[in-house]
Amino acid sequence: MEELIIPVLIGAISAAALKAENYFDRIRVFERRETPGGTWIYDADPKVAPIQPGGFPADIDKPLAIPENLPTATPPNQQERYAHTPIYQNLTTNVPQIAMSFSDQPFSYGPFVPHYVPRQYIETYFSTQKTDEYLSLNTTVEDVSQLPAATKGGLKPWRLTLRKYDSLRHLDVWWQEDFDAVILANGHYAIPWAWRHIQRNSLAK
């Protein structure tokens, strides 16, 4: 049986560790942005995301409706997905590099660095570990479900529903893939939060 694993929105170190184990036949890394880097990706001119004071992430960032018949292509999603980061131009890290870098490849300088250094570091780590071939960029994992029937190896596979924007056709492409194992590393704090009783005009400031 072909063993498959997918790290979802995962850090570079996990992809490198899985490669070193040499247990799985195929490794995939899905990243919804155009480059690895997570919260360290700088958006120079992001649009202002809507804020709902007191709202919970699950209520604000609602899942998209999945098409009934997959694979398929649909008009591009217009719903806010909170993909932009809060990084600003002059931001520097407030954690020393020893706590932000991997032991086998430390930062070249520090202890506190501009925001683009961690992003470049993550990109470089994928490259030096030769795991960049695992990356599927601009791809959003819209659903993860475990299938009821076990495979020959006794594992219940996981089915991922995926969406990728096709800029040439100006369409969202939807499809599904099955895997023996899944690692979730979806990050946190992408959705703005404000106290329920804050004045809305204060948010604009």
Tab-separated table of N, CA and C in Angstrom, residues 12 19 139:
chain	number	residue	atom	x	y	z
A	12	ALA	N	8.398	24.546	7.902
A	12	ALA	CA	9.431	23.895	7.103
A	12	ALA	C	10.116	22.771	7.858
A	19	LYS	N	10.688	14.085	5.637
A	19	LYS	CA	11.561	13.616	4.565
A	19	LYS	C	12.687	12.758	5.127
A	139	THR	N	-2.992	27.443	-2.393
A	139	THR	CA	-3.959	26.348	-2.286
A	139	THR	C	-4.549	26.333	-0.881
